Amino acid sequence: MKLHWQIALALIAAIAAGTLIGAEPWFIETTTFLGTLFLNALRMLIVPLIFAAMIHAILGIESPGELGRIGWKTALYFAATTLGSILIGLVVINLVQPGVIDGTPAGDRLGLSADTSMVLEKVQNRGGGDLIDVILRMVPPNLLKAAVENEMLGLIFFSLLFGYFASRMATDLLRTQRSFWAGVYEVMINITNWVMLFAPIGVFALVARTVAQTGWAALEPLLLFFVCVLSALMVQAFLVLPLLVRLFGLSPWRHLQLMTPALLTAFSTSSSAATLPVTFGCVKKAGVTDRVSGFVLPLGATVNMNGTALYECAAALFIAQAYGLHLSLFNQFVVVVLALLTSVGVAGIPSASLVAISVILTSVGLPLEGVGMILAVDRILDMCRTAVNVFGDATGAVIIAHLEHEESDDGVGGAPLQTL
Ligand code: ASP
């Protein structure tokens, strides 16, 4: 049976087992152990994979001009798709108004205590300091510390520098570097393939534990918000991104099929960073060359988060509605811009966007306790938005490879993927 079918079956079995067995201590313990083991195995690959993939990719790029061209296309794709995704969230939340029930703000029912007039007073425009923090994180004072703490931005920046300067060396040294990094990259991909053989077990454990712990009851009070975010995410994943793929003359259906293992892994792990090794395998199967995927995917997993940005905007607007606060057009614009900027700084780990949502709430003057309100549904929405984040990255790699005429049928430069 193909791996993505195995993972899909594991997912269904996990939902059934989690619902039937519930939060029994032995079940939680076993699933926590197996799930953590699988997640650890994926996380173990992230740091060497980023180095190897990015340096290998840049060494394959012929000239600085070419690097700049791919860089611009990537940045444009990231910005446009993230902005589009945020706007979808904005429209859905404004149309459905999940924070207003029977004409009154849902704040009381959801246990919010802050006084709306106090909240209104605090509405002002702050923020922006966050961008400076992102820039500072890009240049870590200690590379090893950045690696230990999974500060991907720092690793990416260093890999870019390393790749760039290595590519400017004399021919014989350059040749050695090229074959060395190509080798490291190939080994990393092979280890990933091996780890992925255990994906069905890992996915089962991670999802079963979430279902057993969170349960469906938690969704009820926030059902409308949940459905709104889910529908908006689905519009981005099943309409906007496939249309983009189509626009560039590729088959959206085949694209979705090839990306399935990455989407299911993202869904189960709630982490774009942990999914990165699998995403590499999938786009390679789609024929994207190493030099495009090595550049676009690590960057994408760190800065391009379509689903997260959409969620941040939707959550902030929902919380404002629940407080009975009408955000002016200008304030909504501030939310959109902040969602775009903070999604760049959000780490590709579970629940990371809660921090960004706090930043947005503070910036438009909403009390932080609003974050507590959405916690009940955050875990499951995290799974869904992470899948959309990863789908956005993978789609970017495929489109940019197409624009660069960088597709191949044989998985250039590395081992063919048997297991994915
Ligand atoms: N879990 C998300 C990711 O890894 C980040 C977030 O939205 O919390 O992509």
CSV table of C-alpha atoms and ligand atoms in Angstrom, one decimal:
chain,number,residue,atom,x,y,z
A,1,MET,CA,0.0,0.0,0.0
A,2,LYS,CA,1.3,3.5,-0.9
A,3,LEU,CA,2.5,5.5,2.1
A,4,HIS,CA,-0.1,8.3,1.8
A,5,TRP,CA,-2.9,5.7,2.0
A,6,GLN,CA,-1.2,4.1,5.1
A,7,ILE,CA,-1.1,7.5,6.7
A,8,ALA,CA,-4.7,8.3,5.8
A,9,LEU,CA,-5.9,5.1,7.3
A,10,ALA,CA,-3.8,5.7,10.4
A,11,LEU,CA,-5.5,9.1,10.7
A,12,ILE,CA,-9.0,7.6,10.5
A,13,ALA,CA,-8.1,4.9,13.0
A,14,ALA,CA,-6.7,7.6,15.3
A,15,ILE,CA,-9.9,9.6,15.3
A,16,ALA,CA,-11.9,6.5,16.0
A,17,ALA,CA,-9.5,5.2,18.8
A,18,GLY,CA,-9.2,8.7,20.4
A,19,THR,CA,-13.0,9.1,20.5
A,20,LEU,CA,-13.7,5.6,21.8
A,21,ILE,CA,-11.0,5.2,24.3
A,22,GLY,CA,-10.8,8.8,25.5
A,23,ALA,CA,-8.3,10.2,28.0
A,24,GLU,CA,-7.4,6.9,29.6
A,25,PRO,CA,-4.0,7.3,31.3
A,26,TRP,CA,-2.4,4.2,29.6
A,27,PHE,CA,-3.7,5.4,26.2
A,28,ILE,CA,-2.3,8.9,26.7
A,29,GLU,CA,1.0,7.6,27.9
A,30,THR,CA,1.5,5.2,25.0
A,31,THR,CA,0.4,7.7,22.3
A,32,THR,CA,2.6,10.4,23.9
A,33,PHE,CA,5.6,8.1,23.8
A,34,LEU,CA,5.1,7.0,20.2
A,35,GLY,CA,4.1,10.4,19.0
A,36,THR,CA,7.1,12.1,20.6
A,37,LEU,CA,9.5,9.5,19.3
A,38,PHE,CA,8.3,10.2,15.7
A,39,LEU,CA,8.3,13.9,16.1
A,40,ASN,CA,11.8,13.8,17.6
A,41,ALA,CA,13.0,11.7,14.7
A,42,LEU,CA,11.7,14.3,12.2
A,43,ARG,CA,13.1,17.3,14.3
A,44,MET,CA,16.5,15.6,14.5
A,45,LEU,CA,16.8,16.1,10.7
A,46,ILE,CA,15.8,19.8,10.5
A,47,VAL,CA,19.2,21.4,11.2
A,48,PRO,CA,21.4,19.3,9.0
A,49,LEU,CA,18.7,19.3,6.3
A,50,ILE,CA,18.5,23.1,6.2
A,51,PHE,CA,22.2,23.5,5.9
A,52,ALA,CA,22.6,20.8,3.3
A,53,ALA,CA,19.6,21.7,1.2
A,54,MET,CA,20.3,25.4,1.1
A,55,ILE,CA,24.0,25.3,0.5
A,56,HIS,CA,23.6,22.5,-2.1
A,57,ALA,CA,20.9,24.6,-3.7
A,58,ILE,CA,22.9,27.8,-3.9
A,59,LEU,CA,26.0,26.0,-5.1
A,60,GLY,CA,23.9,24.8,-8.0
A,61,ILE,CA,22.9,28.3,-9.0
A,62,GLU,CA,25.2,29.6,-11.6
A,63,SER,CA,25.4,33.4,-11.0
A,64,PRO,CA,24.4,36.0,-8.4
A,65,GLY,CA,21.9,37.3,-10.9
A,66,GLU,CA,20.1,34.0,-11.0
A,67,LEU,CA,20.0,33.8,-7.2
A,68,GLY,CA,18.5,37.2,-7.1
A,69,ARG,CA,15.9,36.2,-9.7
A,70,ILE,CA,14.8,33.1,-7.8
A,71,GLY,CA,14.8,35.2,-4.6
A,72,TRP,CA,12.5,37.9,-6.0
A,73,LYS,CA,10.1,35.4,-7.4
A,74,THR,CA,10.0,33.5,-4.1
A,75,ALA,CA,9.4,36.7,-2.1
A,76,LEU,CA,6.7,37.9,-4.4
A,77,TYR,CA,4.9,34.5,-4.3
A,78,PHE,CA,5.1,34.4,-0.5
A,79,ALA,CA,3.8,37.9,0.0
A,80,ALA,CA,1.0,37.6,-2.6
A,81,THR,CA,-0.3,34.2,-1.4
A,82,THR,CA,-0.1,35.2,2.3
A,83,LEU,CA,-1.9,38.5,1.7
A,84,GLY,CA,-4.6,36.7,-0.3
A,85,SER,CA,-5.1,34.1,2.4
A,86,ILE,CA,-5.5,36.8,5.1
A,87,LEU,CA,-8.1,38.6,3.0
A,88,ILE,CA,-10.1,35.4,2.7
A,89,GLY,CA,-10.1,35.1,6.5
A,90,LEU,CA,-11.1,38.8,6.8
A,91,VAL,CA,-14.0,38.5,4.4
A,92,VAL,CA,-15.4,35.2,6.0
A,93,ILE,CA,-15.2,36.6,9.6
A,94,ASN,CA,-16.9,39.9,8.6
A,95,LEU,CA,-19.6,38.1,6.7
A,96,VAL,CA,-20.5,35.4,9.2
A,97,GLN,CA,-19.7,37.4,12.4
A,98,PRO,CA,-19.0,34.3,14.6
A,99,GLY,CA,-18.3,36.6,17.6
A,100,VAL,CA,-21.9,37.9,17.6
A,101,ILE,CA,-24.7,35.5,18.6
A,102,ASP,CA,-28.3,36.5,18.3
A,103,GLY,CA,-27.3,40.1,17.8
A,104,THR,CA,-25.2,40.4,21.0
A,105,PRO,CA,-21.5,40.0,21.4
A,106,ALA,CA,-20.6,36.5,22.5
A,107,GLY,CA,-18.1,37.7,25.0
A,108,ASP,CA,-20.3,37.0,28.1
A,109,ARG,CA,-21.2,33.5,27.1
A,110,LEU,CA,-17.6,32.7,26.4
A,111,GLY,CA,-16.5,34.0,29.8
A,112,LEU,CA,-14.9,37.3,28.9
A,113,SER,CA,-14.8,39.8,31.7
A,114,ALA,CA,-13.1,42.9,30.4
A,115,ASP,CA,-15.4,45.9,30.1
A,116,THR,CA,-16.0,46.9,26.5
A,117,SER,CA,-15.7,50.6,27.1
A,118,MET,CA,-12.3,50.1,28.8
A,119,VAL,CA,-11.3,48.0,25.8
A,120,LEU,CA,-12.4,50.8,23.4
A,121,GLU,CA,-10.3,53.3,25.2
A,122,LYS,CA,-7.3,51.3,24.7
A,123,VAL,CA,-7.7,50.9,20.9
A,124,GLN,CA,-4.7,52.6,19.4
A,125,ASN,CA,-2.1,51.8,16.9
A,126,ARG,CA,1.0,50.3,18.1
A,127,GLY,CA,3.3,47.5,17.0
A,128,GLY,CA,6.1,47.4,14.4
A,129,GLY,CA,8.7,46.6,17.0
A,130,ASP,CA,8.2,43.0,16.1
A,131,LEU,CA,9.8,43.4,12.7
A,132,ILE,CA,13.0,44.6,14.3
A,133,ASP,CA,13.0,41.4,16.4
A,134,VAL,CA,12.7,39.3,13.3
A,135,ILE,CA,15.6,41.1,11.7
A,136,LEU,CA,17.7,40.6,14.8
A,137,ARG,CA,16.9,36.9,14.9
A,138,MET,CA,18.1,36.6,11.3
A,139,VAL,CA,21.7,37.3,12.5
A,140,PRO,CA,22.2,35.2,15.5
A,141,PRO,CA,25.3,35.9,17.6
A,142,ASN,CA,25.9,32.3,18.2
A,143,LEU,CA,25.1,29.8,15.4
A,144,LEU,CA,25.2,26.7,17.6
A,145,LYS,CA,22.8,28.3,20.0
A,146,ALA,CA,20.5,29.2,17.1
A,147,ALA,CA,20.6,25.6,16.0
A,148,VAL,CA,20.0,24.2,19.5
A,149,GLU,CA,17.0,26.5,19.9
A,150,ASN,CA,15.7,25.8,16.4
A,151,GLU,CA,16.0,29.4,15.4
A,152,MET,CA,15.5,28.7,11.7
A,153,LEU,CA,15.9,32.2,10.4
A,154,GLY,CA,19.4,32.4,11.7
A,155,LEU,CA,20.3,29.1,10.2
A,156,ILE,CA,18.9,30.1,6.9
A,157,PHE,CA,20.7,33.4,6.8
A,158,PHE,CA,24.0,31.7,7.6
A,159,SER,CA,23.4,28.9,5.0
A,160,LEU,CA,22.7,31.6,2.4
A,161,LEU,CA,26.0,33.4,3.2
A,162,PHE,CA,27.9,30.1,3.3
A,163,GLY,CA,26.4,29.0,0.0
A,164,TYR,CA,27.0,32.3,-1.7
A,165,PHE,CA,30.6,32.6,-0.7
A,166,ALA,CA,31.4,28.9,-1.4
A,167,SER,CA,30.0,29.3,-4.9
A,168,ARG,CA,32.5,32.1,-5.5
A,169,MET,CA,35.6,30.0,-4.8
A,170,ALA,CA,38.1,28.7,-7.3
A,171,THR,CA,37.0,25.8,-9.5
A,172,ASP,CA,38.7,22.9,-7.8
A,173,LEU,CA,37.6,24.0,-4.3
A,174,LEU,CA,34.1,24.7,-5.7
A,175,ARG,CA,33.9,21.2,-7.1
A,176,THR,CA,34.8,19.6,-3.8
A,177,GLN,CA,32.2,21.7,-2.0
A,178,ARG,CA,29.5,20.9,-4.6
A,179,SER,CA,29.9,17.1,-4.3
A,180,PHE,CA,30.3,17.2,-0.5
A,181,TRP,CA,27.0,19.1,0.0
A,182,ALA,CA,25.2,17.1,-2.6
A,183,GLY,CA,26.3,14.0,-0.7
A,184,VAL,CA,25.1,15.3,2.7
A,185,TYR,CA,21.8,16.3,1.2
A,186,GLU,CA,21.3,12.9,-0.3
A,187,VAL,CA,22.0,11.2,3.0
A,188,MET,CA,19.5,13.4,4.7
A,189,ILE,CA,16.8,12.6,2.2
A,190,ASN,CA,17.5,8.9,2.6
A,191,ILE,CA,17.2,9.1,6.4
A,192,THR,CA,13.9,11.0,5.9
A,193,ASN,CA,12.6,8.2,3.8
A,194,TRP,CA,13.5,5.7,6.4
A,195,VAL,CA,11.9,7.8,9.2
A,196,MET,CA,8.8,8.1,7.1
A,197,LEU,CA,8.3,4.3,7.1
A,198,PHE,CA,7.2,4.8,10.7
A,199,ALA,CA,4.9,7.7,9.8
A,200,PRO,CA,1.6,5.7,10.0
A,201,ILE,CA,2.4,4.8,13.7
A,202,GLY,CA,3.6,8.3,14.5
A,203,VAL,CA,0.5,9.9,12.9
A,204,PHE,CA,-1.8,7.5,14.7
A,205,ALA,CA,-0.2,8.3,18.0
A,206,LEU,CA,-0.2,12.1,17.6
A,207,VAL,CA,-3.7,12.4,16.3
A,208,ALA,CA,-5.3,9.9,18.7
A,209,ARG,CA,-3.8,11.7,21.7
A,210,THR,CA,-5.1,15.1,20.5
A,211,VAL,CA,-8.6,13.7,19.9
A,212,ALA,CA,-8.5,11.9,23.3
A,213,GLN,CA,-7.4,14.9,25.2
A,214,THR,CA,-9.3,17.7,23.4
A,215,GLY,CA,-12.4,15.8,22.5
A,216,TRP,CA,-15.2,17.2,20.4
A,217,ALA,CA,-17.1,18.8,23.3
A,218,ALA,CA,-14.5,21.6,23.4
A,219,LEU,CA,-15.5,22.7,19.9
A,220,GLU,CA,-19.2,23.4,20.7
A,221,PRO,CA,-19.1,26.9,22.1
A,222,LEU,CA,-16.8,28.0,19.4
A,223,LEU,CA,-18.3,26.0,16.6
A,224,LEU,CA,-19.1,28.9,14.4
A,225,PHE,CA,-15.6,30.4,14.7
A,226,PHE,CA,-14.1,26.9,14.1
A,227,VAL,CA,-16.2,26.4,11.0
A,228,CYS,CA,-15.4,29.9,9.7
A,229,VAL,CA,-11.6,29.4,10.0
A,230,LEU,CA,-11.9,25.9,8.6
A,231,SER,CA,-13.9,27.1,5.5
A,232,ALA,CA,-11.5,30.0,4.9
A,233,LEU,CA,-8.5,27.6,5.1
A,234,MET,CA,-10.2,25.2,2.7
A,235,VAL,CA,-10.8,28.0,0.2
A,236,GLN,CA,-7.1,28.8,0.3
A,237,ALA,CA,-6.0,25.2,0.0
A,238,PHE,CA,-8.6,23.8,-2.4
A,239,LEU,CA,-9.4,26.8,-4.5
A,240,VAL,CA,-6.8,29.5,-4.5
A,241,LEU,CA,-3.6,27.4,-4.5
A,242,PRO,CA,-4.9,24.8,-7.0
A,243,LEU,CA,-6.0,27.7,-9.3
A,244,LEU,CA,-2.5,29.1,-9.1
A,245,VAL,CA,-1.1,25.7,-10.0
A,246,ARG,CA,-3.6,25.5,-12.9
A,247,LEU,CA,-2.7,29.0,-14.0
A,248,PHE,CA,0.9,27.9,-14.6
A,249,GLY,CA,-0.3,25.0,-16.7
A,250,LEU,CA,0.1,22.2,-14.2
A,251,SER,CA,-2.3,19.7,-12.9
A,252,PRO,CA,-3.8,20.6,-9.5
A,253,TRP,CA,-5.0,17.1,-8.9
A,254,ARG,CA,-1.7,15.5,-9.5
A,255,HIS,CA,-0.1,18.2,-7.4
A,256,LEU,CA,-2.4,17.5,-4.5
A,257,GLN,CA,-1.8,13.8,-4.8
A,258,LEU,CA,2.0,14.2,-4.7
A,259,MET,CA,1.9,16.6,-1.7
A,260,THR,CA,-0.4,14.3,0.3
A,261,PRO,CA,2.3,12.8,2.6
A,262,ALA,CA,3.5,16.3,3.5
A,263,LEU,CA,0.0,17.6,4.1
A,264,LEU,CA,-0.9,14.6,6.4
A,265,THR,CA,2.4,14.9,8.3
A,266,ALA,CA,1.8,18.6,8.8
A,267,PHE,CA,-1.7,17.9,10.0
A,268,SER,CA,-0.5,15.3,12.5
A,269,THR,CA,2.6,17.2,13.8
A,270,SER,CA,1.2,20.8,13.7
A,271,SER,CA,4.7,21.8,12.8
A,272,SER,CA,5.9,23.1,9.4
A,273,ALA,CA,9.5,22.7,10.6
A,274,ALA,CA,9.1,19.1,11.5
A,275,THR,CA,7.4,18.5,8.2
A,276,LEU,CA,10.2,20.0,6.2
A,277,PRO,CA,12.0,16.7,5.5
A,278,VAL,CA,8.8,15.2,4.1
A,279,THR,CA,8.0,18.3,2.0
A,280,PHE,CA,11.4,18.0,0.4
A,281,GLY,CA,10.6,14.4,-0.6
A,282,CYS,CA,7.2,15.4,-2.1
A,283,VAL,CA,8.3,18.3,-4.2
A,284,LYS,CA,11.2,16.2,-5.5
A,285,LYS,CA,8.7,13.6,-6.6
A,286,ALA,CA,6.9,16.4,-8.4
A,287,GLY,CA,10.1,17.0,-10.3
A,288,VAL,CA,11.3,20.1,-8.6
A,289,THR,CA,15.1,20.4,-8.7
A,290,ASP,CA,17.2,20.6,-5.6
A,291,ARG,CA,18.4,24.1,-6.2
A,292,VAL,CA,14.8,25.4,-6.3
A,293,SER,CA,13.5,23.3,-3.4
A,294,GLY,CA,16.6,23.8,-1.3
A,295,PHE,CA,16.1,27.6,-1.6
A,296,VAL,CA,12.3,27.9,-1.4
A,297,LEU,CA,11.3,25.2,1.2
A,298,PRO,CA,13.5,26.1,4.2
A,299,LEU,CA,12.6,29.8,3.7
A,300,GLY,CA,8.9,28.9,3.2
A,301,ALA,CA,8.7,26.7,6.3
A,302,THR,CA,10.0,29.7,8.3
A,303,VAL,CA,8.5,32.8,6.8
A,304,ASN,CA,5.6,31.7,4.5
A,305,MET,CA,2.6,30.8,6.5
A,306,ASN,CA,-0.7,31.2,4.6
A,307,GLY,CA,-2.8,29.3,7.1
A,308,THR,CA,-1.2,30.9,10.2
A,309,ALA,CA,-1.7,34.5,8.8
A,310,LEU,CA,-5.3,33.8,7.9
A,311,TYR,CA,-5.9,32.4,11.4
A,312,GLU,CA,-4.2,35.3,13.2
A,313,CYS,CA,-6.4,37.8,11.3
A,314,ALA,CA,-9.6,35.7,11.9
A,315,ALA,CA,-8.8,35.2,15.6
A,316,ALA,CA,-8.2,38.9,16.2
A,317,LEU,CA,-11.4,40.0,14.4
A,318,PHE,CA,-13.4,37.3,16.2
A,319,ILE,CA,-12.1,38.4,19.6
A,320,ALA,CA,-13.0,42.0,18.8
A,321,GLN,CA,-16.5,40.9,17.8
A,322,ALA,CA,-16.9,39.0,21.0
A,323,TYR,CA,-16.1,42.1,23.0
A,324,GLY,CA,-18.7,44.0,21.0
A,325,LEU,CA,-16.0,46.1,19.4
A,326,HIS,CA,-16.5,47.4,15.9
A,327,LEU,CA,-13.0,47.6,14.3
A,328,SER,CA,-12.8,50.5,11.9
A,329,LEU,CA,-11.6,49.9,8.4
A,330,PHE,CA,-8.3,51.4,9.4
A,331,ASN,CA,-8.0,49.1,12.4
A,332,GLN,CA,-8.8,46.1,10.2
A,333,PHE,CA,-6.1,47.2,7.9
A,334,VAL,CA,-3.7,47.3,10.8
A,335,VAL,CA,-4.7,43.7,11.7
A,336,VAL,CA,-4.1,42.6,8.1
A,337,VAL,CA,-0.7,44.2,8.0
A,338,LEU,CA,0.3,42.8,11.4
A,339,ALA,CA,-0.9,39.3,10.5
A,340,LEU,CA,1.3,39.5,7.4
A,341,LEU,CA,4.3,40.7,9.3
A,342,THR,CA,4.0,38.5,12.4
A,343,SER,CA,3.3,35.4,10.3
A,344,VAL,CA,6.9,35.8,9.0
A,345,GLY,CA,8.2,35.7,12.6
A,346,VAL,CA,6.1,32.8,13.8
A,347,ALA,CA,8.1,29.7,14.3
A,348,GLY,CA,7.0,26.5,12.5
A,349,ILE,CA,6.1,24.7,15.7
A,350,PRO,CA,2.8,23.8,17.3
A,351,SER,CA,0.7,26.7,18.6
A,352,ALA,CA,3.3,29.3,17.7
A,353,SER,CA,0.8,31.7,16.4
A,354,LEU,CA,-0.8,32.3,19.8
A,355,VAL,CA,2.2,34.6,20.5
A,356,ALA,CA,1.6,36.5,17.3
A,357,ILE,CA,-2.1,36.8,18.1
A,358,SER,CA,-1.2,38.4,21.4
A,359,VAL,CA,1.0,40.9,19.6
A,360,ILE,CA,-1.9,41.8,17.3
A,361,LEU,CA,-4.4,42.1,20.2
A,362,THR,CA,-2.1,44.4,22.1
A,363,SER,CA,-1.5,46.5,19.0
A,364,VAL,CA,-5.2,47.1,18.4
A,365,GLY,CA,-5.8,47.5,22.1
A,366,LEU,CA,-7.7,44.3,22.9
A,367,PRO,CA,-7.1,42.5,26.2
A,368,LEU,CA,-4.9,39.4,26.1
A,369,GLU,CA,-7.5,37.2,27.8
A,370,GLY,CA,-9.1,36.9,24.4
A,371,VAL,CA,-6.4,34.4,23.5
A,372,GLY,CA,-7.6,32.2,26.3
A,373,MET,CA,-11.0,32.1,24.7
A,374,ILE,CA,-9.8,30.5,21.5
A,375,LEU,CA,-7.5,28.0,23.2
A,376,ALA,CA,-10.1,25.2,23.2
A,377,VAL,CA,-10.2,25.1,19.4
A,378,ASP,CA,-6.6,26.1,18.8
A,379,ARG,CA,-5.1,22.6,18.8
A,380,ILE,CA,-7.3,21.2,16.0
A,381,LEU,CA,-7.2,24.4,14.0
A,382,ASP,CA,-3.4,24.3,14.4
A,383,MET,CA,-3.3,21.0,12.6
A,384,CYS,CA,-5.4,22.4,9.7
A,385,ARG,CA,-3.5,25.7,9.3
A,386,THR,CA,-0.1,24.0,9.4
A,387,ALA,CA,-1.2,21.7,6.5
A,388,VAL,CA,-2.2,24.9,4.6
A,389,ASN,CA,1.2,26.5,5.5
A,390,VAL,CA,3.0,23.5,4.1
A,391,PHE,CA,0.8,23.3,1.1
A,392,GLY,CA,1.6,27.0,0.3
A,393,ASP,CA,5.4,26.3,0.5
A,394,ALA,CA,5.2,23.2,-1.6
A,395,THR,CA,3.1,24.9,-4.2
A,396,GLY,CA,5.6,27.8,-4.3
A,397,ALA,CA,8.4,25.4,-4.9
A,398,VAL,CA,6.5,23.8,-7.8
A,399,ILE,CA,5.5,27.1,-9.4
A,400,ILE,CA,8.9,28.7,-9.1
A,401,ALA,CA,10.6,25.5,-10.5
A,402,HIS,CA,8.1,25.8,-13.4
A,403,LEU,CA,8.9,29.5,-14.0
A,404,GLU,CA,12.6,28.7,-13.8
A,405,HIS,CA,12.2,25.7,-16.2
A,406,GLU,CA,13.6,23.6,-13.4
A,407,GLU,CA,11.5,20.6,-13.5
A,408,SER,CA,12.7,17.1,-14.1
A,409,ASP,CA,11.1,13.7,-14.1
A,410,ASP,CA,13.9,11.9,-12.3
A,411,GLY,CA,14.5,13.8,-9.1
A,412,VAL,CA,17.7,15.5,-10.2
A,413,GLY,CA,20.7,15.4,-7.9
A,414,GLY,CA,19.5,13.0,-5.3
A,415,ALA,CA,18.2,9.5,-4.7
A,416,PRO,CA,14.8,8.7,-6.3
A,417,LEU,CA,12.2,8.5,-3.6
A,418,GLN,CA,10.9,5.0,-3.3
A,419,THR,CA,8.8,5.4,-0.2
A,420,LEU,CA,7.1,8.7,-0.6
B,1,ASP,N1,2.0,25.3,13.9
B,1,ASP,C1,2.1,26.3,12.8
B,1,ASP,C2,3.2,25.8,11.9
B,1,ASP,O1,4.1,25.1,12.3
B,1,ASP,C3,2.4,27.6,13.3
B,1,ASP,C4,1.2,28.1,14.0
B,1,ASP,O2,0.3,28.7,13.3
B,1,ASP,O3,1.1,28.0,15.2
B,1,ASP,O4,3.2,26.1,10.7
